[in-house]
C-alpha cells in the first residue's frame, strides 16, 4: 500500500469518526433533566424516533442502542437509574421522567412528530409495555425478555425488601413482590414462585387492555432470570384477543435471557428480525 493510499484511508477514517461524533449528543440531568445519549442519523428520511430502555444493569443502554443506531433510526438511549443525577437503585422510578424523555424525542428535527418506537430488555421491556399502556403516541414496542406483570424493584442488598419499581403521580404502582414459598434456586425460581404466590388480585397485571401499539416480543428458551417465554405468551394472548395480530412473540431455542446477544450482531438472522420489528406495524 503506497503512501497516498494510506493517507487517503486515514483522512476517510477521520472524517467518518468526526461525522459520528457530531451526530451524538449527551444529555445531562442538570441541563435537560435527562441522563441520555441521543444519536441523530446522518440522513433525514423521516423515521420515527426510538427510545431505548435498558434493564437492571442500569446506566446508559448504549449496547442495546447500537444496532438501532446502525439501522439509521434517531435514537435516545435513556438511563433511568444508576447514572449521575438519578436514583442509585431500581426502586420507585417516576414514570413522569420517562414521559419527559418521550416528549424530548418527539420534537427533535430528525424524528417523525407525534409517534415513537420503544425498545427495552428485561426490566426495560417491562417498562416499555407499561409506557405503551399509558401513552398512545407509542406506535411500536420491541421488548426482549418482557414481563406480563409489574414487578418489585431491585436493590443491591437482597436481604432488604424492595418497594415498587415505578411510581406515577407520586403514588406507588401496584406490583408483584418477591414472595417465595420455599427454598429458592436462583432468580428464575424466585420469580416463578412469586408469580405462583400472588395475592394482588390481578392489580399488578400489565395493563395490556390500554396498549394500542404494535408489539413484538423476543424471548430465549433458556431464560435463567425470569419466565419471560410464559409471560410473553400471556401478553400476546391478551392483546390479540381484542386486537388481531397486533402482538407477535418469537421464542428462540437455546437462547438465554438476552438472547445470547445474538440480535446485536449486525447481519445475523436475529438482528434482521429485530430491526424489521421496529417498523413491523407502521401501516396499522
mmCIF file of C-alpha atoms in Angstrom, residues 2-127:
data_model
loop_
_atom_site.group_PDB
_atom_site.id
_atom_site.type_symbol
_atom_site.label_atom_id
_atom_site.label_comp_id
_atom_site.label_asym_id
_atom_site.label_seq_id
_atom_site.Cartn_x
_atom_site.Cartn_y
_atom_site.Cartn_z
ATOM 1 C CA UNK A 2 1.578 3.313 -1.073
ATOM 2 C CA UNK A 3 1.791 6.499 0.980
ATOM 3 C CA UNK A 4 -1.034 8.209 -0.949
ATOM 4 C CA UNK A 5 -3.421 5.323 -0.276
ATOM 5 C CA UNK A 6 -2.535 5.243 3.413
ATOM 6 C CA UNK A 7 -3.112 8.996 3.658
ATOM 7 C CA UNK A 8 -6.466 8.705 1.898
ATOM 8 C CA UNK A 9 -7.579 5.905 4.249
ATOM 9 C CA UNK A 10 -6.540 7.920 7.281
ATOM 10 C CA UNK A 11 -8.435 11.011 6.116
ATOM 11 C CA UNK A 12 -11.516 8.914 5.318
ATOM 12 C CA UNK A 13 -11.426 7.305 8.771
ATOM 13 C CA UNK A 14 -11.013 10.714 10.391
ATOM 14 C CA UNK A 15 -13.988 12.166 8.507
ATOM 15 C CA UNK A 16 -16.207 9.211 9.429
ATOM 16 C CA UNK A 17 -15.164 9.496 13.076
ATOM 17 C CA UNK A 18 -15.886 13.225 13.130
ATOM 18 C CA UNK A 19 -19.267 12.653 11.496
ATOM 19 C CA UNK A 20 -20.223 10.053 14.119
ATOM 20 C CA UNK A 21 -19.086 12.349 16.916
ATOM 21 C CA UNK A 22 -21.070 15.270 15.536
ATOM 22 C CA UNK A 23 -24.249 13.151 15.381
ATOM 23 C CA UNK A 24 -24.059 12.136 19.050
ATOM 24 C CA UNK A 25 -25.362 14.333 21.846
ATOM 25 C CA UNK A 26 -25.031 13.748 25.576
ATOM 26 C CA UNK A 27 -27.926 14.880 27.766
ATOM 27 C CA UNK A 28 -27.401 15.574 31.449
ATOM 28 C CA UNK A 29 -29.928 15.840 34.253
ATOM 29 C CA UNK A 30 -28.747 19.274 35.334
ATOM 30 C CA UNK A 31 -29.271 20.665 31.821
ATOM 31 C CA UNK A 32 -32.108 18.826 30.040
ATOM 32 C CA UNK A 33 -33.473 16.920 33.030
ATOM 33 C CA UNK A 34 -32.494 13.630 31.364
ATOM 34 C CA UNK A 35 -29.479 11.349 31.505
ATOM 35 C CA UNK A 36 -29.225 10.034 27.971
ATOM 36 C CA UNK A 37 -27.297 9.794 24.743
ATOM 37 C CA UNK A 38 -29.010 10.948 21.560
ATOM 38 C CA UNK A 39 -27.921 9.617 18.193
ATOM 39 C CA UNK A 40 -29.107 11.669 15.231
ATOM 40 C CA UNK A 41 -28.939 9.877 11.864
ATOM 41 C CA UNK A 42 -26.912 11.360 9.027
ATOM 42 C CA UNK A 43 -29.919 11.194 6.713
ATOM 43 C CA UNK A 44 -33.240 12.874 7.425
ATOM 44 C CA UNK A 45 -35.673 10.431 5.794
ATOM 45 C CA UNK A 46 -38.367 10.888 8.435
ATOM 46 C CA UNK A 47 -38.056 7.784 10.601
ATOM 47 C CA UNK A 48 -39.771 7.504 13.951
ATOM 48 C CA UNK A 49 -37.580 8.166 16.938
ATOM 49 C CA UNK A 50 -36.628 5.180 19.098
ATOM 50 C CA UNK A 51 -36.492 5.331 22.889
ATOM 51 C CA UNK A 52 -34.142 2.661 24.264
ATOM 52 C CA UNK A 53 -34.518 1.377 27.835
ATOM 53 C CA UNK A 54 -32.004 -0.921 29.497
ATOM 54 C CA UNK A 55 -32.594 -3.347 32.338
ATOM 55 C CA UNK A 56 -31.369 -3.943 35.861
ATOM 56 C CA UNK A 57 -27.778 -3.221 34.846
ATOM 57 C CA UNK A 58 -28.689 0.479 34.980
ATOM 58 C CA UNK A 59 -26.894 3.368 33.341
ATOM 59 C CA UNK A 60 -26.983 4.271 29.656
ATOM 60 C CA UNK A 61 -28.205 1.387 27.438
ATOM 61 C CA UNK A 62 -25.686 2.090 24.691
ATOM 62 C CA UNK A 63 -25.114 -1.592 23.899
ATOM 63 C CA UNK A 64 -28.807 -2.114 23.171
ATOM 64 C CA UNK A 65 -28.948 1.141 21.187
ATOM 65 C CA UNK A 66 -26.048 0.272 18.893
ATOM 66 C CA UNK A 67 -27.870 -1.872 16.260
ATOM 67 C CA UNK A 68 -30.759 0.607 16.193
ATOM 68 C CA UNK A 69 -28.382 3.496 15.539
ATOM 69 C CA UNK A 70 -26.637 1.460 12.841
ATOM 70 C CA UNK A 71 -30.013 0.936 11.161
ATOM 71 C CA UNK A 72 -30.371 4.702 10.827
ATOM 72 C CA UNK A 73 -33.027 5.476 13.434
ATOM 73 C CA UNK A 74 -32.885 8.641 15.549
ATOM 74 C CA UNK A 75 -32.253 7.013 18.906
ATOM 75 C CA UNK A 76 -32.416 8.156 22.518
ATOM 76 C CA UNK A 77 -30.619 5.773 24.892
ATOM 77 C CA UNK A 78 -32.093 6.708 28.264
ATOM 78 C CA UNK A 79 -30.748 5.959 31.734
ATOM 79 C CA UNK A 80 -33.401 5.886 34.460
ATOM 80 C CA UNK A 81 -31.236 4.904 37.414
ATOM 81 C CA UNK A 82 -27.577 4.346 38.300
ATOM 82 C CA UNK A 83 -26.391 7.458 36.486
ATOM 83 C CA UNK A 84 -25.378 10.885 37.766
ATOM 84 C CA UNK A 85 -28.410 12.849 38.961
ATOM 85 C CA UNK A 86 -30.666 9.745 39.040
ATOM 86 C CA UNK A 87 -31.650 7.235 41.743
ATOM 87 C CA UNK A 88 -28.831 4.807 42.537
ATOM 88 C CA UNK A 89 -31.110 1.760 42.526
ATOM 89 C CA UNK A 90 -34.121 0.461 40.611
ATOM 90 C CA UNK A 91 -36.878 1.396 43.016
ATOM 91 C CA UNK A 92 -39.682 3.970 42.784
ATOM 92 C CA UNK A 93 -38.630 5.354 39.411
ATOM 93 C CA UNK A 94 -41.191 8.031 38.410
ATOM 94 C CA UNK A 95 -42.852 7.370 35.067
ATOM 95 C CA UNK A 96 -43.001 11.127 34.541
ATOM 96 C CA UNK A 97 -39.256 11.028 33.912
ATOM 97 C CA UNK A 98 -39.799 8.553 31.051
ATOM 98 C CA UNK A 99 -42.595 10.703 29.617
ATOM 99 C CA UNK A 100 -40.241 13.661 29.660
ATOM 100 C CA UNK A 101 -37.831 11.655 27.509
ATOM 101 C CA UNK A 102 -40.643 10.763 25.095
ATOM 102 C CA UNK A 103 -41.599 14.427 24.758
ATOM 103 C CA UNK A 104 -37.981 15.420 24.158
ATOM 104 C CA UNK A 105 -37.507 12.777 21.470
ATOM 105 C CA UNK A 106 -40.684 13.630 19.568
ATOM 106 C CA UNK A 107 -39.676 17.254 18.965
ATOM 107 C CA UNK A 108 -36.224 16.548 17.568
ATOM 108 C CA UNK A 109 -35.847 17.661 13.931
ATOM 109 C CA UNK A 110 -34.760 14.187 12.822
ATOM 110 C CA UNK A 111 -37.851 12.396 14.132
ATOM 111 C CA UNK A 112 -41.372 11.998 12.824
ATOM 112 C CA UNK A 113 -43.729 14.020 15.010
ATOM 113 C CA UNK A 114 -46.175 12.505 17.479
ATOM 114 C CA UNK A 115 -45.131 8.846 17.258
ATOM 115 C CA UNK A 116 -42.215 6.875 18.684
ATOM 116 C CA UNK A 117 -40.913 3.334 18.994
ATOM 117 C CA UNK A 118 -39.859 1.959 22.378
ATOM 118 C CA UNK A 119 -37.260 -0.786 22.718
ATOM 119 C CA UNK A 120 -36.339 -2.372 26.028
ATOM 120 C CA UNK A 121 -34.853 -5.507 27.508
ATOM 121 C CA UNK A 122 -35.620 -7.209 30.816
ATOM 122 C CA UNK A 123 -36.794 -4.519 33.287
ATOM 123 C CA UNK A 124 -36.674 -2.107 30.361
ATOM 124 C CA UNK A 125 -39.030 -4.439 28.493
ATOM 125 C CA UNK A 126 -41.399 -4.315 31.459
ATOM 126 C CA UNK A 127 -41.127 -0.532 31.408
#
